[in-house]
mmCIF file with all atom_site columns, C-alpha atoms and ligand atoms in Angstrom:
data_model
loop_
_atom_site.group_PDB
_atom_site.id
_atom_site.type_symbol
_atom_site.label_atom_id
_atom_site.label_alt_id
_atom_site.label_comp_id
_atom_site.label_asym_id
_atom_site.label_entity_id
_atom_site.label_seq_id
_atom_site.pdbx_PDB_ins_code
_atom_site.Cartn_x
_atom_site.Cartn_y
_atom_site.Cartn_z
_atom_site.occupancy
_atom_site.B_iso_or_equiv
_atom_site.pdbx_formal_charge
_atom_site.auth_seq_id
_atom_site.auth_comp_id
_atom_site.auth_asym_id
_atom_site.auth_atom_id
_atom_site.pdbx_PDB_model_num
ATOM   1   C  CA  . UNK A 1 1   ? 4.400   46.962 -47.103 1.00 74.00 ? 1   UNK A CA  1
ATOM   2   C  CA  . UNK A 1 2   ? 3.080   49.699 -49.427 1.00 86.00 ? 2   UNK A CA  1
ATOM   3   C  CA  . UNK A 1 3   ? 6.443   51.320 -50.070 1.00 91.00 ? 3   UNK A CA  1
ATOM   4   C  CA  . UNK A 1 4   ? 7.771   53.136 -53.127 1.00 95.00 ? 4   UNK A CA  1
ATOM   5   C  CA  . UNK A 1 5   ? 11.295  54.182 -54.034 1.00 96.00 ? 5   UNK A CA  1
ATOM   6   C  CA  . UNK A 1 6   ? 10.946  57.755 -55.287 1.00 96.00 ? 6   UNK A CA  1
ATOM   7   C  CA  . UNK A 1 7   ? 14.647  58.472 -55.948 1.00 95.00 ? 7   UNK A CA  1
ATOM   8   C  CA  . UNK A 1 8   ? 14.092  59.032 -59.677 1.00 96.00 ? 8   UNK A CA  1
ATOM   9   C  CA  . UNK A 1 9   ? 10.741  60.810 -59.248 1.00 97.00 ? 9   UNK A CA  1
ATOM   10  C  CA  . UNK A 1 10  ? 12.466  63.335 -56.959 1.00 96.00 ? 10  UNK A CA  1
ATOM   11  C  CA  . UNK A 1 11  ? 14.773  64.233 -59.844 1.00 96.00 ? 11  UNK A CA  1
ATOM   12  C  CA  . UNK A 1 12  ? 11.850  64.688 -62.238 1.00 96.00 ? 12  UNK A CA  1
ATOM   13  C  CA  . UNK A 1 13  ? 10.249  68.106 -62.872 1.00 96.00 ? 13  UNK A CA  1
ATOM   14  C  CA  . UNK A 1 14  ? 7.288   69.278 -60.782 1.00 97.00 ? 14  UNK A CA  1
ATOM   15  C  CA  . UNK A 1 15  ? 4.113   67.647 -62.068 1.00 98.00 ? 15  UNK A CA  1
ATOM   16  C  CA  . UNK A 1 16  ? 5.788   64.387 -63.125 1.00 98.00 ? 16  UNK A CA  1
ATOM   17  C  CA  . UNK A 1 17  ? 3.917   61.373 -61.812 1.00 97.00 ? 17  UNK A CA  1
ATOM   18  C  CA  . UNK A 1 18  ? 3.914   57.620 -61.307 1.00 97.00 ? 18  UNK A CA  1
ATOM   19  C  CA  . UNK A 1 19  ? 1.036   55.248 -60.820 1.00 97.00 ? 19  UNK A CA  1
ATOM   20  C  CA  . UNK A 1 20  ? 0.898   52.083 -58.808 1.00 95.00 ? 20  UNK A CA  1
ATOM   21  C  CA  . UNK A 1 21  ? -1.714  49.578 -57.764 1.00 96.00 ? 21  UNK A CA  1
ATOM   22  C  CA  . UNK A 1 22  ? -1.824  48.044 -54.304 1.00 96.00 ? 22  UNK A CA  1
ATOM   23  C  CA  . UNK A 1 23  ? -3.222  44.536 -54.109 1.00 96.00 ? 23  UNK A CA  1
ATOM   24  C  CA  . UNK A 1 24  ? -3.952  43.300 -50.596 1.00 94.00 ? 24  UNK A CA  1
ATOM   25  C  CA  . UNK A 1 25  ? -0.832  44.995 -49.316 1.00 94.00 ? 25  UNK A CA  1
ATOM   26  C  CA  . UNK A 1 26  ? -0.368  44.395 -45.550 1.00 92.00 ? 26  UNK A CA  1
ATOM   27  C  CA  . UNK A 1 27  ? 0.317   47.524 -43.498 1.00 88.00 ? 27  UNK A CA  1
ATOM   28  C  CA  . UNK A 1 28  ? 2.894   47.758 -40.744 1.00 81.00 ? 28  UNK A CA  1
ATOM   29  C  CA  . UNK A 1 29  ? 0.490   48.574 -37.914 1.00 79.00 ? 29  UNK A CA  1
ATOM   30  C  CA  . UNK A 1 30  ? 1.791   49.332 -34.400 1.00 75.00 ? 30  UNK A CA  1
ATOM   31  C  CA  . UNK A 1 31  ? -0.917  47.334 -32.581 1.00 77.00 ? 31  UNK A CA  1
ATOM   32  C  CA  . UNK A 1 32  ? -0.633  43.731 -31.437 1.00 75.00 ? 32  UNK A CA  1
ATOM   33  C  CA  . UNK A 1 33  ? -3.228  41.412 -32.929 1.00 74.00 ? 33  UNK A CA  1
ATOM   34  C  CA  . UNK A 1 34  ? -4.370  43.991 -35.460 1.00 80.00 ? 34  UNK A CA  1
ATOM   35  C  CA  . UNK A 1 35  ? -3.806  43.611 -39.170 1.00 87.00 ? 35  UNK A CA  1
ATOM   36  C  CA  . UNK A 1 36  ? -5.055  45.388 -42.241 1.00 92.00 ? 36  UNK A CA  1
ATOM   37  C  CA  . UNK A 1 37  ? -4.754  44.957 -46.014 1.00 95.00 ? 37  UNK A CA  1
ATOM   38  C  CA  . UNK A 1 38  ? -4.892  47.794 -48.557 1.00 96.00 ? 38  UNK A CA  1
ATOM   39  C  CA  . UNK A 1 39  ? -5.872  47.628 -52.232 1.00 97.00 ? 39  UNK A CA  1
ATOM   40  C  CA  . UNK A 1 40  ? -6.382  50.261 -54.910 1.00 97.00 ? 40  UNK A CA  1
ATOM   41  C  CA  . UNK A 1 41  ? -4.735  52.819 -57.169 1.00 97.00 ? 41  UNK A CA  1
ATOM   42  C  CA  . UNK A 1 42  ? -2.037  55.203 -55.918 1.00 97.00 ? 42  UNK A CA  1
ATOM   43  C  CA  . UNK A 1 43  ? -0.668  58.194 -57.769 1.00 98.00 ? 43  UNK A CA  1
ATOM   44  C  CA  . UNK A 1 44  ? 2.652   59.833 -56.837 1.00 98.00 ? 44  UNK A CA  1
ATOM   45  C  CA  . UNK A 1 45  ? 3.110   63.387 -58.131 1.00 98.00 ? 45  UNK A CA  1
ATOM   46  C  CA  . UNK A 1 46  ? 6.293   65.455 -57.883 1.00 98.00 ? 46  UNK A CA  1
ATOM   47  C  CA  . UNK A 1 47  ? 5.616   68.767 -56.111 1.00 97.00 ? 47  UNK A CA  1
ATOM   48  C  CA  . UNK A 1 48  ? 7.874   71.696 -55.354 1.00 94.00 ? 48  UNK A CA  1
ATOM   49  C  CA  . UNK A 1 49  ? 8.658   70.316 -51.891 1.00 94.00 ? 49  UNK A CA  1
ATOM   50  C  CA  . UNK A 1 50  ? 8.347   66.584 -52.349 1.00 96.00 ? 50  UNK A CA  1
ATOM   51  C  CA  . UNK A 1 51  ? 5.786   64.057 -53.527 1.00 98.00 ? 51  UNK A CA  1
ATOM   52  C  CA  . UNK A 1 52  ? 2.009   64.282 -53.350 1.00 98.00 ? 52  UNK A CA  1
ATOM   53  C  CA  . UNK A 1 53  ? 0.316   60.918 -52.826 1.00 98.00 ? 53  UNK A CA  1
ATOM   54  C  CA  . UNK A 1 54  ? -3.220  60.535 -54.072 1.00 98.00 ? 54  UNK A CA  1
ATOM   55  C  CA  . UNK A 1 55  ? -4.900  57.262 -53.263 1.00 97.00 ? 55  UNK A CA  1
ATOM   56  C  CA  . UNK A 1 56  ? -8.329  55.664 -53.485 1.00 97.00 ? 56  UNK A CA  1
ATOM   57  C  CA  . UNK A 1 57  ? -8.061  52.539 -51.408 1.00 97.00 ? 57  UNK A CA  1
ATOM   58  C  CA  . UNK A 1 58  ? -10.122 49.736 -50.014 1.00 97.00 ? 58  UNK A CA  1
ATOM   59  C  CA  . UNK A 1 59  ? -8.797  48.586 -46.657 1.00 96.00 ? 59  UNK A CA  1
ATOM   60  C  CA  . UNK A 1 60  ? -9.711  45.395 -44.874 1.00 95.00 ? 60  UNK A CA  1
ATOM   61  C  CA  . UNK A 1 61  ? -8.824  45.660 -41.187 1.00 93.00 ? 61  UNK A CA  1
ATOM   62  C  CA  . UNK A 1 62  ? -9.373  42.702 -38.883 1.00 91.00 ? 62  UNK A CA  1
ATOM   63  C  CA  . UNK A 1 63  ? -11.224 43.851 -35.760 1.00 91.00 ? 63  UNK A CA  1
ATOM   64  C  CA  . UNK A 1 64  ? -12.896 42.203 -32.799 1.00 92.00 ? 64  UNK A CA  1
ATOM   65  C  CA  . UNK A 1 65  ? -16.676 41.956 -33.098 1.00 95.00 ? 65  UNK A CA  1
ATOM   66  C  CA  . UNK A 1 66  ? -18.113 44.273 -30.422 1.00 94.00 ? 66  UNK A CA  1
ATOM   67  C  CA  . UNK A 1 67  ? -20.650 41.640 -29.344 1.00 95.00 ? 67  UNK A CA  1
ATOM   68  C  CA  . UNK A 1 68  ? -18.993 38.220 -29.630 1.00 96.00 ? 68  UNK A CA  1
ATOM   69  C  CA  . UNK A 1 69  ? -15.281 39.266 -29.742 1.00 94.00 ? 69  UNK A CA  1
ATOM   70  C  CA  . UNK A 1 70  ? -14.574 37.066 -32.787 1.00 94.00 ? 70  UNK A CA  1
ATOM   71  C  CA  . UNK A 1 71  ? -11.869 38.489 -35.114 1.00 92.00 ? 71  UNK A CA  1
ATOM   72  C  CA  . UNK A 1 72  ? -13.773 39.939 -38.038 1.00 93.00 ? 72  UNK A CA  1
ATOM   73  C  CA  . UNK A 1 73  ? -12.622 41.354 -41.349 1.00 92.00 ? 73  UNK A CA  1
ATOM   74  C  CA  . UNK A 1 74  ? -14.505 44.455 -42.483 1.00 92.00 ? 74  UNK A CA  1
ATOM   75  C  CA  . UNK A 1 75  ? -14.040 46.564 -45.600 1.00 94.00 ? 75  UNK A CA  1
ATOM   76  C  CA  . UNK A 1 76  ? -13.755 50.361 -45.733 1.00 95.00 ? 76  UNK A CA  1
ATOM   77  C  CA  . UNK A 1 77  ? -13.171 52.803 -48.598 1.00 97.00 ? 77  UNK A CA  1
ATOM   78  C  CA  . UNK A 1 78  ? -10.454 55.429 -48.002 1.00 96.00 ? 78  UNK A CA  1
ATOM   79  C  CA  . UNK A 1 79  ? -9.451  58.359 -50.171 1.00 97.00 ? 79  UNK A CA  1
ATOM   80  C  CA  . UNK A 1 80  ? -6.721  60.848 -49.362 1.00 97.00 ? 80  UNK A CA  1
ATOM   81  C  CA  . UNK A 1 81  ? -4.122  63.226 -50.741 1.00 98.00 ? 81  UNK A CA  1
ATOM   82  C  CA  . UNK A 1 82  ? -1.019  63.845 -48.617 1.00 97.00 ? 82  UNK A CA  1
ATOM   83  C  CA  . UNK A 1 83  ? 2.328   65.415 -49.401 1.00 97.00 ? 83  UNK A CA  1
ATOM   84  C  CA  . UNK A 1 84  ? 5.538   63.641 -48.395 1.00 97.00 ? 84  UNK A CA  1
ATOM   85  C  CA  . UNK A 1 85  ? 8.658   65.700 -47.817 1.00 97.00 ? 85  UNK A CA  1
ATOM   86  C  CA  . UNK A 1 86  ? 12.185  64.317 -48.351 1.00 97.00 ? 86  UNK A CA  1
ATOM   87  C  CA  . UNK A 1 87  ? 14.762  64.554 -45.537 1.00 95.00 ? 87  UNK A CA  1
ATOM   88  C  CA  . UNK A 1 88  ? 17.192  66.244 -47.917 1.00 93.00 ? 88  UNK A CA  1
ATOM   89  C  CA  . UNK A 1 89  ? 16.832  68.152 -51.153 1.00 91.00 ? 89  UNK A CA  1
ATOM   90  C  CA  . UNK A 1 90  ? 17.544  65.528 -53.846 1.00 88.00 ? 90  UNK A CA  1
ATOM   91  C  CA  . UNK A 1 91  ? 19.687  67.906 -55.899 1.00 86.00 ? 91  UNK A CA  1
ATOM   92  C  CA  . UNK A 1 92  ? 21.534  70.044 -53.336 1.00 90.00 ? 92  UNK A CA  1
ATOM   93  C  CA  . UNK A 1 93  ? 21.552  67.575 -50.413 1.00 90.00 ? 93  UNK A CA  1
ATOM   94  C  CA  . UNK A 1 94  ? 20.473  70.365 -48.065 1.00 93.00 ? 94  UNK A CA  1
ATOM   95  C  CA  . UNK A 1 95  ? 18.222  69.170 -45.196 1.00 94.00 ? 95  UNK A CA  1
ATOM   96  C  CA  . UNK A 1 96  ? 14.563  70.013 -45.792 1.00 93.00 ? 96  UNK A CA  1
ATOM   97  C  CA  . UNK A 1 97  ? 12.587  71.420 -42.850 1.00 92.00 ? 97  UNK A CA  1
ATOM   98  C  CA  . UNK A 1 98  ? 9.100   70.056 -42.185 1.00 92.00 ? 98  UNK A CA  1
ATOM   99  C  CA  . UNK A 1 99  ? 6.506   70.143 -39.433 1.00 93.00 ? 99  UNK A CA  1
ATOM   100 C  CA  . UNK A 1 100 ? 6.612   67.158 -37.041 1.00 92.00 ? 100 UNK A CA  1
ATOM   101 C  CA  . UNK A 1 101 ? 3.227   65.945 -38.309 1.00 91.00 ? 101 UNK A CA  1
ATOM   102 C  CA  . UNK A 1 102 ? 4.276   65.951 -41.969 1.00 95.00 ? 102 UNK A CA  1
ATOM   103 C  CA  . UNK A 1 103 ? 5.052   62.649 -43.676 1.00 96.00 ? 103 UNK A CA  1
ATOM   104 C  CA  . UNK A 1 104 ? 8.675   62.116 -44.693 1.00 96.00 ? 104 UNK A CA  1
ATOM   105 C  CA  . UNK A 1 105 ? 10.469  60.244 -47.437 1.00 96.00 ? 105 UNK A CA  1
ATOM   106 C  CA  . UNK A 1 106 ? 13.328  58.435 -45.684 1.00 93.00 ? 106 UNK A CA  1
ATOM   107 C  CA  . UNK A 1 107 ? 17.069  58.668 -46.349 1.00 92.00 ? 107 UNK A CA  1
ATOM   108 C  CA  . UNK A 1 108 ? 16.860  55.699 -48.752 1.00 93.00 ? 108 UNK A CA  1
ATOM   109 C  CA  . UNK A 1 109 ? 14.161  57.575 -50.762 1.00 95.00 ? 109 UNK A CA  1
ATOM   110 C  CA  . UNK A 1 110 ? 11.484  55.172 -49.567 1.00 95.00 ? 110 UNK A CA  1
ATOM   111 C  CA  . UNK A 1 111 ? 7.972   56.554 -49.329 1.00 96.00 ? 111 UNK A CA  1
ATOM   112 C  CA  . UNK A 1 112 ? 5.964   54.326 -46.986 1.00 93.00 ? 112 UNK A CA  1
ATOM   113 C  CA  . UNK A 1 113 ? 2.159   54.573 -46.966 1.00 94.00 ? 113 UNK A CA  1
ATOM   114 C  CA  . UNK A 1 114 ? 1.590   52.477 -43.828 1.00 92.00 ? 114 UNK A CA  1
ATOM   115 C  CA  . UNK A 1 115 ? 1.339   55.418 -41.433 1.00 89.00 ? 115 UNK A CA  1
ATOM   116 C  CA  . UNK A 1 116 ? -0.944  57.574 -43.565 1.00 93.00 ? 116 UNK A CA  1
ATOM   117 C  CA  . UNK A 1 117 ? -3.294  54.702 -44.442 1.00 93.00 ? 117 UNK A CA  1
ATOM   118 C  CA  . UNK A 1 118 ? -3.373  53.697 -40.763 1.00 92.00 ? 118 UNK A CA  1
ATOM   119 C  CA  . UNK A 1 119 ? -4.345  57.241 -39.726 1.00 92.00 ? 119 UNK A CA  1
ATOM   120 C  CA  . UNK A 1 120 ? -7.153  57.508 -42.279 1.00 95.00 ? 120 UNK A CA  1
ATOM   121 C  CA  . UNK A 1 121 ? -8.331  54.023 -41.432 1.00 94.00 ? 121 UNK A CA  1
ATOM   122 C  CA  . UNK A 1 122 ? -8.499  54.848 -37.710 1.00 92.00 ? 122 UNK A CA  1
ATOM   123 C  CA  . UNK A 1 123 ? -10.712 57.838 -38.493 1.00 94.00 ? 123 UNK A CA  1
ATOM   124 C  CA  . UNK A 1 124 ? -13.038 55.637 -40.581 1.00 94.00 ? 124 UNK A CA  1
ATOM   125 C  CA  . UNK A 1 125 ? -13.386 52.657 -38.238 1.00 92.00 ? 125 UNK A CA  1
ATOM   126 C  CA  . UNK A 1 126 ? -16.905 51.888 -37.000 1.00 92.00 ? 126 UNK A CA  1
ATOM   127 C  CA  . UNK A 1 127 ? -17.369 52.452 -33.255 1.00 90.00 ? 127 UNK A CA  1
ATOM   128 C  CA  . UNK A 1 128 ? -18.966 49.027 -32.860 1.00 92.00 ? 128 UNK A CA  1
ATOM   129 C  CA  . UNK A 1 129 ? -17.777 46.632 -35.551 1.00 93.00 ? 129 UNK A CA  1
ATOM   130 C  CA  . UNK A 1 130 ? -19.974 43.539 -35.860 1.00 94.00 ? 130 UNK A CA  1
ATOM   131 C  CA  . UNK A 1 131 ? -19.174 40.149 -37.380 1.00 94.00 ? 131 UNK A CA  1
ATOM   132 C  CA  . UNK A 1 132 ? -22.675 40.306 -38.870 1.00 93.00 ? 132 UNK A CA  1
ATOM   133 C  CA  . UNK A 1 133 ? -25.723 42.548 -38.442 1.00 92.00 ? 133 UNK A CA  1
ATOM   134 C  CA  . UNK A 1 134 ? -27.624 40.057 -36.302 1.00 95.00 ? 134 UNK A CA  1
ATOM   135 C  CA  . UNK A 1 135 ? -24.693 38.811 -34.210 1.00 96.00 ? 135 UNK A CA  1
ATOM   136 C  CA  . UNK A 1 136 ? -26.209 37.157 -31.120 1.00 95.00 ? 136 UNK A CA  1
ATOM   137 C  CA  . UNK A 1 137 ? -23.211 38.022 -28.943 1.00 95.00 ? 137 UNK A CA  1
ATOM   138 C  CA  . UNK A 1 138 ? -22.030 36.253 -25.806 1.00 95.00 ? 138 UNK A CA  1
ATOM   139 C  CA  . UNK A 1 139 ? -24.240 34.924 -23.020 1.00 94.00 ? 139 UNK A CA  1
ATOM   140 C  CA  . UNK A 1 140 ? -23.814 37.395 -20.123 1.00 92.00 ? 140 UNK A CA  1
ATOM   141 C  CA  . UNK A 1 141 ? -23.994 34.521 -17.618 1.00 93.00 ? 141 UNK A CA  1
ATOM   142 C  CA  . UNK A 1 142 ? -21.670 31.831 -19.014 1.00 94.00 ? 142 UNK A CA  1
ATOM   143 C  CA  . UNK A 1 143 ? -19.903 33.608 -21.868 1.00 93.00 ? 143 UNK A CA  1
ATOM   144 C  CA  . UNK A 1 144 ? -21.033 31.129 -24.511 1.00 94.00 ? 144 UNK A CA  1
ATOM   145 C  CA  . UNK A 1 145 ? -20.830 32.509 -28.074 1.00 95.00 ? 145 UNK A CA  1
ATOM   146 C  CA  . UNK A 1 146 ? -24.531 32.401 -28.952 1.00 94.00 ? 146 UNK A CA  1
ATOM   147 C  CA  . UNK A 1 147 ? -23.812 32.419 -32.703 1.00 94.00 ? 147 UNK A CA  1
ATOM   148 C  CA  . UNK A 1 148 ? -22.261 28.987 -32.338 1.00 93.00 ? 148 UNK A CA  1
ATOM   149 C  CA  . UNK A 1 149 ? -24.540 27.365 -29.790 1.00 92.00 ? 149 UNK A CA  1
ATOM   150 C  CA  . UNK A 1 150 ? -27.476 28.188 -27.484 1.00 91.00 ? 150 UNK A CA  1
ATOM   151 C  CA  . UNK A 1 151 ? -27.094 27.886 -23.738 1.00 92.00 ? 151 UNK A CA  1
ATOM   152 C  CA  . UNK A 1 152 ? -29.545 27.267 -20.882 1.00 90.00 ? 152 UNK A CA  1
ATOM   153 C  CA  . UNK A 1 153 ? -29.532 30.927 -19.744 1.00 89.00 ? 153 UNK A CA  1
ATOM   154 C  CA  . UNK A 1 154 ? -31.242 32.209 -22.817 1.00 70.00 ? 154 UNK A CA  1
ATOM   155 C  CA  . UNK A 1 155 ? -34.834 31.712 -21.586 1.00 63.00 ? 155 UNK A CA  1
ATOM   156 C  CA  . UNK A 1 156 ? -34.329 33.835 -18.443 1.00 54.00 ? 156 UNK A CA  1
ATOM   157 C  CA  . UNK A 1 157 ? -36.190 37.160 -18.469 1.00 55.00 ? 157 UNK A CA  1
ATOM   158 C  CA  . UNK A 1 158 ? -34.113 40.194 -19.359 1.00 57.00 ? 158 UNK A CA  1
ATOM   159 C  CA  . UNK A 1 159 ? -33.856 42.106 -16.058 1.00 58.00 ? 159 UNK A CA  1
ATOM   160 C  CA  . UNK A 1 160 ? -33.590 45.643 -17.441 1.00 59.00 ? 160 UNK A CA  1
ATOM   161 C  CA  . UNK A 1 161 ? -37.106 45.437 -18.915 1.00 63.00 ? 161 UNK A CA  1
ATOM   162 C  CA  . UNK A 1 162 ? -38.710 44.228 -15.720 1.00 64.00 ? 162 UNK A CA  1
ATOM   163 C  CA  . UNK A 1 163 ? -38.957 47.728 -14.240 1.00 66.00 ? 163 UNK A CA  1
ATOM   164 C  CA  . UNK A 1 164 ? -40.494 49.115 -17.407 1.00 69.00 ? 164 UNK A CA  1
ATOM   165 C  CA  . UNK A 1 165 ? -43.076 46.359 -17.521 1.00 71.00 ? 165 UNK A CA  1
ATOM   166 C  CA  . UNK A 1 166 ? -44.133 47.153 -13.950 1.00 73.00 ? 166 UNK A CA  1
ATOM   167 C  CA  . UNK A 1 167 ? -44.335 50.867 -14.725 1.00 74.00 ? 167 UNK A CA  1
ATOM   168 C  CA  . UNK A 1 168 ? -46.501 50.212 -17.773 1.00 79.00 ? 168 UNK A CA  1
ATOM   169 C  CA  . UNK A 1 169 ? -48.753 47.996 -15.656 1.00 80.00 ? 169 UNK A CA  1
ATOM   170 C  CA  . UNK A 1 170 ? -49.166 50.730 -13.028 1.00 81.00 ? 170 UNK A CA  1
ATOM   171 C  CA  . UNK A 1 171 ? -49.908 53.416 -15.641 1.00 83.00 ? 171 UNK A CA  1
ATOM   172 C  CA  . UNK A 1 172 ? -52.518 51.164 -17.224 1.00 83.00 ? 172 UNK A CA  1
ATOM   173 C  CA  . UNK A 1 173 ? -54.269 50.575 -13.902 1.00 81.00 ? 173 UNK A CA  1
ATOM   174 C  CA  . UNK A 1 174 ? -54.164 54.285 -12.970 1.00 78.00 ? 174 UNK A CA  1
ATOM   175 C  CA  . UNK A 1 175 ? -55.642 55.095 -16.340 1.00 73.00 ? 175 UNK A CA  1
ATOM   176 C  CA  . UNK A 1 176 ? -58.488 52.650 -15.916 1.00 69.00 ? 176 UNK A CA  1
ATOM   177 C  CA  . UNK A 1 177 ? -59.057 53.878 -12.325 1.00 64.00 ? 177 UNK A CA  1
ATOM   178 C  CA  . UNK A 1 178 ? -59.747 57.373 -13.596 1.00 54.00 ? 178 UNK A CA  1
ATOM   179 C  CA  . UNK A 1 179 ? -61.542 56.282 -16.743 1.00 49.00 ? 179 UNK A CA  1
ATOM   180 C  CA  . UNK A 1 180 ? -65.292 56.339 -17.388 1.00 55.00 ? 180 UNK A CA  1
ATOM   181 C  CA  . UNK A 1 181 ? -65.579 52.583 -17.088 1.00 52.00 ? 181 UNK A CA  1
ATOM   182 C  CA  . UNK A 1 182 ? -63.932 52.410 -13.647 1.00 47.00 ? 182 UNK A CA  1
HETATM 183 ZN ZN1 . LIG B 2 .   ? -20.153 38.887 -33.440 1.00 81.11 ? 1   LIG B ZN1 1
HETATM 184 ZN ZN1 . LIG B 2 .   ? -25.263 31.022 -20.826 1.00 81.11 ? 2   LIG B ZN1 1
#
């Protein structure tokens, strides 16, 4: 998990910083069957209230292909800056107030990036992830994955176009009815 102990950084003056590099760090994601890996540089900067995290990451979530449902790893760039607030002031021990949607450094001074990376990743996910651009999908009749093997239903005419073809035919004949050569 992309986690940092910031106990000493919290005792440093404002502006002090640390750098770290994530390398295929798995995130703790609250979804069954979903996994994601994060890589890239992270900078932790002491602020007046806590620690500012600046990150430029490359995440590789595993998603289901929208056409053939095969688990598929895609790659997305993410960049963010978010401030984390400690539960208690590191010097005085006084509890620090924060909004419910602010990120917190826990009682053991651990700053965990899983939640923030997950949120930014969710916002960046494609609506229809594909295993490849020209994924052939599943046969609507028998469910065969058409990337792996053809099936006998493939040659059947696609119903939705039938109506359009008839309409085009009618328009063509109406046109020629009214035309000079009719
Ligand atoms: Zn696919
Ligand atoms: Zn089929």
